[in-house]
Coordinates of C-alpha atoms and ligand atoms in Angstrom, one line a residue:
Chain A
M212 CA 0.1 -0.1 0.0
E213 CA 2.9 2.3 0.7
N214 CA 3.6 2.7 -2.9
I215 CA 0.3 3.9 -3.8
T216 CA -0.5 7.5 -3.8
L217 CA -3.7 7.8 -5.3
S218 CA -6.4 5.3 -5.4
F219 CA -9.8 5.5 -7.5
K220 CA -12.3 3.1 -6.0
D221 CA -15.6 2.7 -8.3
V222 CA -15.5 6.4 -9.0
S223 CA -18.4 7.7 -11.2
V224 CA -19.0 11.4 -12.1
A225 CA -22.1 12.8 -13.8
Y226 CA -22.6 16.2 -15.0
N227 CA -26.4 15.5 -15.5
A228 CA -28.5 12.9 -14.0
D229 CA -29.1 10.7 -17.3
K230 CA -25.5 10.4 -18.3
L231 CA -22.2 9.4 -16.6
A232 CA -19.1 11.0 -17.8
V233 CA -16.9 8.8 -15.9
I234 CA -18.2 5.3 -15.3
H235 CA -17.2 3.1 -12.5
I236 CA -13.4 3.6 -12.5
S237 CA -11.1 1.8 -10.2
A238 CA -7.5 2.2 -10.4
D239 CA -4.2 2.5 -8.2
I240 CA -1.6 5.3 -9.0
Q241 CA 2.0 4.2 -8.1
K242 CA 4.1 6.7 -6.1
N243 CA 6.9 8.5 -7.9
S244 CA 5.6 7.3 -11.3
I245 CA 4.4 9.0 -14.2
T246 CA 0.9 7.8 -15.4
S247 CA -0.5 9.1 -18.5
I248 CA -4.3 9.0 -19.3
M249 CA -5.1 8.7 -23.0
G250 CA -8.3 8.4 -24.9
P251 CA -10.5 10.0 -27.6
S252 CA -11.9 13.6 -27.0
G253 CA -14.8 13.5 -24.5
C254 CA -14.1 10.1 -22.9
G255 CA -13.8 11.7 -19.4
K256 CA -10.1 12.2 -18.9
S257 CA -10.5 15.8 -17.6
T258 CA -13.5 14.8 -15.7
L259 CA -11.6 12.1 -13.8
L260 CA -8.5 14.2 -13.1
R261 CA -10.7 17.0 -11.8
A262 CA -12.3 14.6 -9.4
V263 CA -9.0 14.3 -7.5
N264 CA -8.7 17.6 -6.3
R265 CA -12.4 18.2 -5.9
M266 CA -12.8 20.8 -8.6
H267 CA -16.2 19.6 -9.3
E268 CA -17.5 20.8 -6.2
L269 CA -17.1 24.2 -7.4
Y270 CA -20.0 23.8 -9.7
P271 CA -23.4 22.8 -8.5
N272 CA -25.2 19.5 -10.0
I273 CA -22.1 17.5 -10.5
Q274 CA -22.5 14.1 -8.9
I275 CA -19.6 11.9 -7.8
T276 CA -19.9 8.4 -6.3
G277 CA -17.1 6.0 -5.1
S278 CA -14.3 7.2 -3.4
I279 CA -10.9 8.5 -4.1
E280 CA -8.0 7.9 -1.6
L281 CA -4.9 10.1 -1.4
N282 CA -2.1 8.5 0.6
G283 CA -4.6 6.2 1.9
R284 CA -7.1 8.8 3.1
D285 CA -10.6 9.4 1.7
I286 CA -10.3 12.7 0.0
L287 CA -14.0 13.5 1.1
S288 CA -13.1 13.1 4.7
M289 CA -10.4 16.0 4.3
N290 CA -11.0 19.6 3.9
P291 CA -11.0 20.3 0.3
I292 CA -8.3 23.2 0.8
E293 CA -6.0 20.5 2.1
V294 CA -6.9 18.2 -0.8
R295 CA -5.9 20.8 -3.3
R296 CA -2.7 21.6 -1.6
L297 CA -1.6 18.1 -1.7
A298 CA -2.7 17.6 -5.3
G299 CA -1.2 20.4 -7.4
M300 CA -3.0 20.9 -10.6
V301 CA -1.4 22.2 -14.1
F302 CA -4.1 23.2 -16.6
Q303 CA -4.2 23.0 -20.3
C304 CA -3.8 26.7 -21.0
P305 CA -0.8 28.4 -19.1
N306 CA -2.6 30.6 -16.6
P307 CA -0.2 32.6 -14.4
F308 CA -1.9 35.2 -12.3
P309 CA -1.8 38.3 -14.5
T310 CA -1.4 40.9 -11.9
M311 CA 1.4 39.3 -10.2
S312 CA 5.1 39.2 -10.6
I313 CA 7.1 36.1 -11.6
Y314 CA 8.3 36.0 -7.9
D315 CA 4.8 36.4 -6.5
N316 CA 3.3 33.9 -8.9
V317 CA 5.6 31.1 -7.7
L318 CA 4.7 32.0 -4.2
S319 CA 1.0 32.6 -4.8
G320 CA -0.1 29.2 -3.3
Y321 CA 1.4 30.5 0.1
A322 CA -0.2 34.0 -0.3
L323 CA -3.4 32.6 -1.2
N324 CA -3.6 30.3 1.7
G325 CA -2.3 32.9 4.2
I326 CA 0.8 31.1 5.0
K327 CA 3.2 33.5 6.3
I328 CA 7.1 32.8 5.4
Q329 CA 10.4 34.5 5.9
R330 CA 11.8 36.7 3.3
S331 CA 14.8 34.4 3.1
E332 CA 12.7 31.4 2.9
R333 CA 10.7 33.0 0.3
D334 CA 13.7 33.7 -1.9
Q335 CA 14.8 30.1 -1.1
I336 CA 11.6 28.7 -2.4
V337 CA 11.3 30.7 -5.6
E338 CA 14.8 30.0 -6.6
T339 CA 14.4 26.2 -6.1
C340 CA 11.0 25.9 -7.9
L341 CA 12.2 28.0 -10.7
H342 CA 15.4 25.9 -10.9
N343 CA 13.4 22.8 -10.9
V344 CA 11.4 23.9 -13.8
G345 CA 14.3 25.2 -15.7
L346 CA 13.2 28.7 -15.7
W347 CA 15.6 30.2 -13.2
D348 CA 18.2 31.3 -15.4
E349 CA 15.7 32.7 -18.1
V350 CA 14.0 34.8 -15.6
K351 CA 16.3 35.4 -12.5
D352 CA 16.8 39.1 -13.6
N353 CA 13.2 39.8 -14.2
L354 CA 11.6 38.4 -11.2
N355 CA 9.6 41.4 -10.6
K356 CA 8.1 41.5 -14.1
R357 CA 4.6 40.3 -14.6
G358 CA 4.2 36.5 -15.4
S359 CA 1.9 37.2 -18.4
F360 CA 5.0 38.6 -20.4
L361 CA 6.7 35.3 -20.7
S362 CA 6.3 33.0 -23.7
G363 CA 3.6 30.3 -23.3
G364 CA 6.2 27.6 -22.7
Q365 CA 7.7 29.7 -20.0
Q366 CA 4.3 30.5 -18.6
Q367 CA 3.5 26.8 -18.4
R368 CA 6.7 26.2 -16.4
L369 CA 5.8 28.9 -14.3
C370 CA 2.7 27.4 -13.6
I371 CA 4.3 24.1 -12.8
A372 CA 6.6 26.0 -10.4
R373 CA 3.6 27.5 -8.8
A374 CA 2.1 24.1 -8.2
L375 CA 5.5 22.6 -6.9
A376 CA 5.9 25.4 -4.5
L377 CA 3.5 24.0 -2.2
R378 CA 5.3 20.6 -2.3
P379 CA 2.3 18.5 -3.4
D380 CA 2.1 14.6 -3.1
I381 CA 0.8 14.4 -6.6
L382 CA 0.8 16.6 -9.7
L383 CA -2.3 16.5 -11.9
M384 CA -1.7 17.7 -15.4
D385 CA -4.4 18.2 -18.0
E386 CA -2.7 18.3 -21.4
P387 CA 0.0 20.7 -20.2
T388 CA 1.8 20.8 -23.4
S389 CA -0.9 21.0 -25.9
A390 CA -0.7 24.6 -26.3
L391 CA 3.2 24.6 -26.7
D392 CA 5.7 24.2 -29.5
P393 CA 7.8 21.0 -29.8
I394 CA 10.9 22.4 -28.2
A395 CA 8.9 23.8 -25.1
T396 CA 7.0 20.4 -25.0
S397 CA 10.1 18.6 -24.8
R398 CA 11.6 20.7 -22.1
I399 CA 8.6 20.1 -20.1
E400 CA 8.7 16.3 -20.8
D401 CA 12.4 16.3 -19.6
L402 CA 11.3 18.2 -16.6
L403 CA 8.6 15.8 -15.6
V404 CA 11.1 12.9 -15.8
E405 CA 13.3 14.7 -13.6
L406 CA 10.3 15.8 -11.1
K407 CA 9.0 12.1 -10.7
K408 CA 11.7 11.6 -7.9
E409 CA 9.8 14.0 -5.7
V410 CA 6.2 14.0 -6.7
T411 CA 3.8 11.3 -8.4
I412 CA 2.5 12.8 -11.8
V413 CA -0.6 12.1 -13.6
I414 CA -0.8 13.6 -16.9
V415 CA -3.7 13.7 -19.5
T416 CA -2.2 13.7 -23.0
H417 CA -3.5 13.5 -26.7
N418 CA 0.0 12.9 -27.6
M419 CA 0.8 9.1 -27.9
G420 CA 4.5 9.8 -28.6
Q421 CA 4.6 11.7 -25.2
A422 CA 2.8 9.0 -23.2
A423 CA 5.3 6.5 -24.5
R424 CA 8.3 8.7 -23.9
I425 CA 7.6 9.6 -20.5
S426 CA 5.1 7.6 -18.8
D427 CA 5.5 4.5 -16.6
Y428 CA 2.1 3.6 -16.7
S429 CA -0.7 4.4 -19.1
M430 CA -4.4 4.3 -18.9
F431 CA -6.7 4.2 -22.0
M432 CA -10.3 5.5 -21.5
Y433 CA -13.3 5.4 -23.9
L434 CA -16.7 6.7 -23.4
G435 CA -16.2 7.2 -19.7
E436 CA -14.8 3.8 -19.0
L437 CA -11.3 2.7 -18.1
I438 CA -10.5 0.2 -20.8
E439 CA -7.0 -0.9 -19.9
Y440 CA -4.4 0.2 -17.4
D441 CA -1.0 -1.2 -17.6
K442 CA 2.7 -0.5 -17.8
T443 CA 3.2 1.9 -20.8
E444 CA 5.6 -0.6 -22.5
K445 CA 3.3 -3.4 -22.2
M446 CA 0.2 -1.3 -23.5
F447 CA 2.0 0.2 -26.5
T448 CA 3.6 -3.1 -27.6
N449 CA 0.9 -5.5 -26.7
P450 CA -2.5 -4.0 -25.7
S451 CA -5.0 -6.5 -24.3
D452 CA -8.1 -4.8 -25.5
K453 CA -8.9 -4.3 -29.3
R454 CA -10.2 -0.7 -28.6
T455 CA -6.9 0.4 -27.1
E456 CA -5.0 -1.1 -30.1
A457 CA -7.4 0.7 -32.4
Y458 CA -6.8 4.0 -30.6
L459 CA -3.1 3.2 -30.6
V460 CA -3.0 2.7 -34.4
G461 CA -5.0 5.8 -35.0
K462 CA -8.4 4.4 -35.7
F463 CA -10.1 6.9 -33.4
G464 CA -9.5 10.0 -31.5
Chain B
M129 CA -8.0 41.6 -63.1
K130 CA -10.7 44.2 -63.7
S131 CA -12.6 43.1 -60.7
V132 CA -9.5 43.5 -58.5
T133 CA -8.9 47.2 -59.5
N134 CA -12.7 47.7 -59.1
R135 CA -12.4 46.3 -55.5
I136 CA -9.4 48.5 -54.8
F137 CA -11.2 51.4 -55.9
K138 CA -14.3 50.6 -53.9
D139 CA -12.0 50.1 -50.7
R140 CA -10.3 53.5 -51.3
L141 CA -13.7 55.3 -51.7
L142 CA -14.9 53.8 -48.4
K143 CA -11.7 54.6 -46.6
T144 CA -11.9 58.2 -47.8
G145 CA -15.4 58.4 -46.7
I146 CA -14.6 57.0 -43.3
I147 CA -11.8 59.4 -43.0
V148 CA -13.9 62.6 -44.1
L149 CA -16.7 61.5 -41.8
S150 CA -14.5 60.9 -38.7
G151 CA -13.0 64.2 -39.4
L152 CA -16.5 65.9 -39.4
S153 CA -17.3 64.4 -36.0
C154 CA -14.4 66.1 -34.5
V155 CA -15.5 69.4 -35.8
P156 CA -17.9 70.4 -33.1
L157 CA -15.4 69.5 -30.3
L158 CA -12.7 71.7 -32.2
L159 CA -15.1 74.6 -32.5
I160 CA -16.2 74.4 -28.6
L161 CA -12.5 74.1 -27.8
G162 CA -11.5 77.1 -29.9
E163 CA -14.4 79.3 -28.2
M164 CA -13.1 78.2 -24.7
L165 CA -9.6 78.9 -25.4
L166 CA -10.3 82.3 -27.0
K167 CA -12.4 83.4 -24.3
G168 CA -11.2 81.5 -21.4
W169 CA -7.5 81.7 -21.9
K170 CA -7.1 85.1 -20.3
Q171 CA -8.5 84.1 -16.9
L172 CA -6.7 80.9 -16.5
S173 CA -3.7 81.3 -14.1
W174 CA -2.3 79.7 -11.1
S175 CA -4.5 82.0 -8.9
F176 CA -7.6 80.7 -10.7
L177 CA -6.9 77.3 -9.2
T178 CA -6.0 78.6 -5.9
Q179 CA -8.3 81.4 -5.0
S180 CA -12.2 81.2 -4.4
T181 CA -14.7 82.8 -6.4
P182 CA -14.9 86.6 -6.4
T183 CA -18.0 88.5 -5.3
S184 CA -20.3 90.1 -8.0
L185 CA -19.0 93.6 -6.8
E186 CA -15.3 92.6 -7.2
A187 CA -15.7 91.2 -10.7
M188 CA -17.7 94.3 -11.8
L189 CA -15.0 96.6 -10.7
A190 CA -12.4 94.6 -12.4
V191 CA -14.3 94.3 -15.7
N192 CA -14.9 98.2 -15.6
S193 CA -11.4 99.0 -15.3
G194 CA -10.5 96.6 -18.0
E195 CA -8.6 94.2 -15.7
R196 CA -8.5 90.2 -15.2
I197 CA -11.2 89.3 -12.8
P198 CA -9.6 88.5 -9.5
G199 CA -10.2 85.0 -7.8
G200 CA -10.8 81.7 -9.2
I201 CA -12.7 78.4 -8.8
A202 CA -10.8 77.0 -5.8
N203 CA -14.0 76.4 -3.8
G204 CA -15.5 74.5 -6.6
I205 CA -12.4 72.4 -7.1
V206 CA -12.2 71.7 -3.4
G207 CA -16.0 71.0 -3.1
T208 CA -15.7 68.6 -6.1
L209 CA -12.8 66.8 -4.4
I210 CA -14.8 66.4 -1.2
M211 CA -17.9 65.3 -3.0
V212 CA -15.9 62.6 -5.1
L213 CA -14.1 61.3 -2.1
I214 CA -17.4 60.7 -0.1
A215 CA -19.2 59.5 -3.1
T216 CA -16.5 57.0 -4.0
A217 CA -16.4 55.9 -0.3
I218 CA -20.1 55.1 -0.3
A219 CA -20.4 53.8 -3.8
V220 CA -17.4 51.6 -4.4
P221 CA -17.6 49.1 -1.5
I222 CA -21.3 48.6 -2.2
G223 CA -20.7 48.5 -6.0
L224 CA -17.9 46.0 -5.8
L225 CA -19.6 43.5 -3.2
C226 CA -22.9 43.7 -5.4
G227 CA -21.0 43.2 -8.6
I228 CA -19.1 40.2 -7.3
Y229 CA -22.3 38.7 -6.1
L230 CA -24.0 39.3 -9.3
S231 CA -21.1 37.6 -11.3
E232 CA -20.9 34.7 -9.0
H233 CA -24.6 33.9 -8.9
R234 CA -25.8 35.1 -12.5
K235 CA -28.9 33.2 -12.7
T236 CA -30.7 33.3 -9.3
R237 CA -33.9 35.2 -9.1
F238 CA -32.5 37.7 -6.5
A239 CA -29.5 38.4 -8.9
T240 CA -31.7 39.0 -11.9
T241 CA -34.0 41.5 -9.9
V242 CA -30.7 43.3 -8.6
R243 CA -29.3 43.4 -12.0
F244 CA -32.6 44.7 -13.4
L245 CA -32.8 47.3 -10.8
T246 CA -29.2 48.5 -11.4
E247 CA -30.0 48.7 -15.1
L248 CA -33.0 51.3 -14.3
L249 CA -30.9 53.2 -12.0
Q250 CA -28.3 53.6 -14.6
G251 CA -31.0 54.8 -17.0
T252 CA -32.4 57.1 -14.5
P253 CA -31.6 60.6 -15.6
S254 CA -29.2 62.5 -13.3
I255 CA -31.4 65.5 -12.8
I256 CA -34.0 63.0 -11.3
I257 CA -31.3 61.7 -8.9
G258 CA -30.4 65.2 -7.9
I259 CA -34.0 66.3 -7.2
I260 CA -34.3 63.2 -5.1
A261 CA -31.2 64.0 -3.2
Y262 CA -32.5 67.6 -2.8
L263 CA -35.8 66.3 -1.5
W264 CA -34.2 63.9 1.1
M265 CA -31.1 65.6 2.1
V266 CA -31.3 69.4 1.4
V267 CA -34.9 70.0 2.4
P268 CA -34.8 68.3 5.7
M269 CA -31.4 69.5 6.6
K270 CA -32.4 73.0 5.4
T271 CA -29.0 73.6 3.9
H272 CA -26.9 72.7 0.9
S273 CA -24.2 70.4 1.7
A274 CA -21.4 68.5 0.1
L275 CA -22.8 65.4 1.7
A276 CA -26.1 65.8 -0.3
G277 CA -24.2 66.1 -3.4
A278 CA -22.0 63.1 -2.7
I279 CA -24.9 60.9 -2.0
A280 CA -26.6 61.9 -5.2
L281 CA -23.3 61.3 -6.9
S282 CA -22.8 57.9 -5.3
I283 CA -26.3 57.0 -6.6
M284 CA -25.2 57.7 -10.0
M285 CA -21.8 55.9 -9.6
L286 CA -23.2 52.7 -8.2
P287 CA -24.8 51.0 -11.1
L288 CA -21.8 52.0 -13.1
I289 CA -19.5 50.3 -10.6
V290 CA -21.9 47.3 -10.1
R291 CA -22.1 46.9 -13.8
S292 CA -18.5 47.0 -14.8
T293 CA -17.6 44.9 -11.7
E294 CA -20.0 42.2 -12.9
E295 CA -19.0 42.4 -16.6
T296 CA -15.2 42.4 -15.8
L297 CA -15.4 39.7 -13.6
Y298 CA -17.5 37.4 -15.8
L299 CA -15.0 38.1 -18.6
L300 CA -12.1 37.1 -16.6
P301 CA -11.1 33.6 -17.7
A302 CA -12.7 30.9 -15.3
S303 CA -9.2 29.4 -15.5
L304 CA -8.0 32.1 -13.3
K305 CA -10.4 31.4 -10.6
E306 CA -9.8 27.6 -10.9
A307 CA -6.2 28.1 -10.8
A308 CA -6.4 30.0 -7.5
L309 CA -8.7 27.4 -6.0
A310 CA -6.7 24.5 -7.2
L311 CA -3.8 25.9 -5.2
G312 CA -6.1 25.4 -2.0
S313 CA -7.1 29.0 -1.9
S314 CA -10.3 29.9 0.0
Y315 CA -13.0 31.4 -1.9
R316 CA -12.4 34.7 0.0
S317 CA -8.7 35.1 -0.6
M318 CA -9.4 34.1 -4.3
V319 CA -11.7 37.1 -4.5
I320 CA -9.4 39.5 -2.8
K321 CA -6.1 38.4 -4.1
V322 CA -6.9 37.2 -7.7
L323 CA -10.1 38.7 -9.0
L324 CA -10.0 42.1 -7.5
P325 CA -6.5 42.9 -8.8
A326 CA -7.4 41.8 -12.2
L327 CA -10.7 43.5 -11.9
G328 CA -8.9 46.9 -10.9
A329 CA -6.3 46.4 -13.8
S330 CA -9.0 46.2 -16.3
M331 CA -11.5 48.6 -14.8
I332 CA -9.3 51.6 -14.4
Q333 CA -10.5 53.2 -17.7
W334 CA -13.8 53.8 -15.8
D335 CA -15.5 57.0 -16.7
P336 CA -14.0 59.8 -14.9
T337 CA -16.2 62.7 -16.3
R338 CA -19.1 62.6 -14.0
P339 CA -17.6 63.7 -10.9
S340 CA -16.9 67.4 -12.0
S341 CA -20.2 68.6 -10.6
A342 CA -19.2 71.2 -8.0
V343 CA -17.2 73.0 -10.7
S344 CA -20.2 72.6 -13.1
L345 CA -22.3 74.2 -10.3
L346 CA -19.9 77.1 -10.2
I347 CA -20.4 77.6 -14.0
W348 CA -24.0 77.8 -13.4
Q349 CA -23.6 80.4 -10.9
F350 CA -21.2 82.4 -13.3
Y351 CA -23.8 82.1 -15.9
N352 CA -26.6 83.6 -13.7
D353 CA -24.3 86.6 -12.6
P354 CA -23.7 88.8 -15.6
N355 CA -20.6 90.3 -13.9
L356 CA -19.2 86.8 -13.7
N357 CA -20.1 85.7 -17.2
S358 CA -16.4 85.9 -18.4
M359 CA -15.5 83.3 -16.0
I360 CA -17.7 80.7 -17.6
W361 CA -15.3 80.2 -20.4
S362 CA -12.1 79.6 -18.1
A363 CA -14.0 77.4 -15.6
S364 CA -15.3 75.3 -18.5
L365 CA -11.8 75.3 -20.1
F366 CA -10.5 74.1 -16.9
L367 CA -13.0 71.4 -16.7
L368 CA -12.3 70.2 -20.1
L369 CA -8.5 70.1 -19.5
F370 CA -9.1 68.2 -16.2
V371 CA -11.3 65.6 -17.8
L372 CA -8.7 65.4 -20.6
L373 CA -5.9 64.9 -18.1
L374 CA -8.0 62.2 -16.1
N375 CA -8.7 60.4 -19.4
I376 CA -5.1 60.2 -20.4
T377 CA -3.9 59.2 -17.0
A378 CA -6.4 56.4 -16.8
K379 CA -5.5 55.1 -20.2
Q380 CA -1.7 55.3 -19.4
I381 CA -2.5 53.2 -16.1
S382 CA -4.5 50.9 -17.8
K383 CA -2.2 50.3 -20.5
K384 CA 0.5 49.6 -18.1
W385 CA -1.7 47.1 -16.0
R386 CA -3.7 45.7 -18.8
I387 CA -4.2 41.9 -18.6
Ligands
LIG584 N1 -19.1 21.3 -17.8 C1 -19.9 20.3 -18.3 N2 -21.1 20.0 -18.2 C2 -21.8 19.1 -18.9 N3 -21.1 18.1 -19.5 C3 -19.7 18.1 -19.6 C4 -19.0 19.2 -18.9 N4 -17.6 19.0 -19.1 C5 -17.5 17.9 -19.7 N5 -18.8 17.2 -20.0 C6 -18.9 16.1 -20.8 O1 -18.5 15.0 -20.1 C7 -17.7 14.2 -20.9 C8 -16.2 14.0 -20.6 O2 -15.6 15.4 -20.8 P1 -14.2 15.5 -20.4 O3 -14.0 17.1 -20.6 O4 -13.7 14.7 -19.1 O5 -13.6 14.9 -21.6 P2 -11.9 14.7 -22.0 O6 -11.7 13.4 -22.1 O7 -11.1 15.5 -21.2 O8 -12.1 15.3 -23.5 P3 -10.8 16.2 -24.2 O9 -9.6 15.3 -24.7 O10 -11.5 16.7 -25.4 O11 -10.3 17.3 -23.1 C9 -18.0 14.6 -22.3 O12 -19.0 13.9 -22.8 C10 -18.5 16.0 -22.1 O13 -19.4 16.5 -23.0
LIG585 MG1 -9.9 17.4 -21.3

């Protein structure tokens, strides 16, 4: 059990009563691994991911059944604020806070949670996190500039730094590179491989090459169901379900 | 090829038309400005801004001896400042909270009602709001006061603030909100630390022309006193320059802070 960071137990999510967007999914996510979630558009990948940090609660009418455990604790028994701090999220579009400087963006998690930290510690966190995402050398002279002046790839790395600053146990990424060019994408891929020593990563991706390159485990979802979940190598070389195979050879999606 | 030259010709024609017409729309402004400059220039000086309005007699004596009318509109400027400060202090907090509420609960019946009422208030001519403030404040208190003016002004500002808060917040990308909440932020600090700064940055170009009323009042007073007539122009000129300055400053700030 110690090696499992996240565990879905018969999770279903419905946006409206008559149709489930995620259907009875059970799966355990291994600690310090990268797990990719693949599947055609609309199959429920984002919906599943957003259930983990309880984003669905922000909107009325969304129904969730089953349970999700983070480090062995039921997330519903925890305070949503605590859950969201333990499960960092990176969105598809880079969204640094436009009115904050780069420095303040990295520390925004602390500011928003009202956590007071010493000046020296703040500098330390900013430098470490920006180093971790490979942004330090690019921005160290412009820390007081606003984050929205950075390029798309830099902004996305800033968002990753922002999520990492709170030292989450798990990083949830929803197509984090789909708005980026190949060079920025490959930098982020390298970064993720580097980061998994410290944090468990779940990444939704449409890019099969990406899943194959960086992930240790892969999930394939179809119409809300989890069709296959296995070691990435196994899934890409010898998928056990026909639908997975069809997806991987580009028959749909 | 013929059709291409034809299209280029039409394009040119349209462009020329647009330029001529937009030039025409500037003509009244330029005329007014010219008139004000010609007639008001003489009076405009530092003391015009720092001294208060002369009495009718002082003005008459000066005019008769061909001198510049002494005094200025300092009382009007100070009055305006006080009024705007009080009005802002009343209208901004209420308007902001109301706007935040409306943008977060767009569809509830209460929100729809409130929104409808603010629209109604926005459409109310300012003269009516002025009369109401007069009836409710000036008549019972038996004196004109900056407070009464400020309250009238804040009632006029309120719908503007509510509407622009709601619209701006609604237009802010939902991802901004989600990003903050996904970091474990409480709703309250998300509003205070993320939404409001973003709102401020995009709302600074808010219309600054209304709060010039105390000076406008002076202009009215100048108009009613034949001896003070020539101060109308300088006061108007001041008002125009002031509004211009406000507008330019607001544009600069919002350019710097735009999201
Ligand atoms: N806010 C919503 N309200 C109602 N239905 C929704 C909402 N968001 C998603 N859905 C539905 O839920 C299903 C799953 O959507 P989801 O966004 O999880 O798909 P996805 O796998 O992330 O797709 P994509 O690859 O295009 O991002 C879809 O059928 C979608 O239409
Ligand atoms: Mg999605």
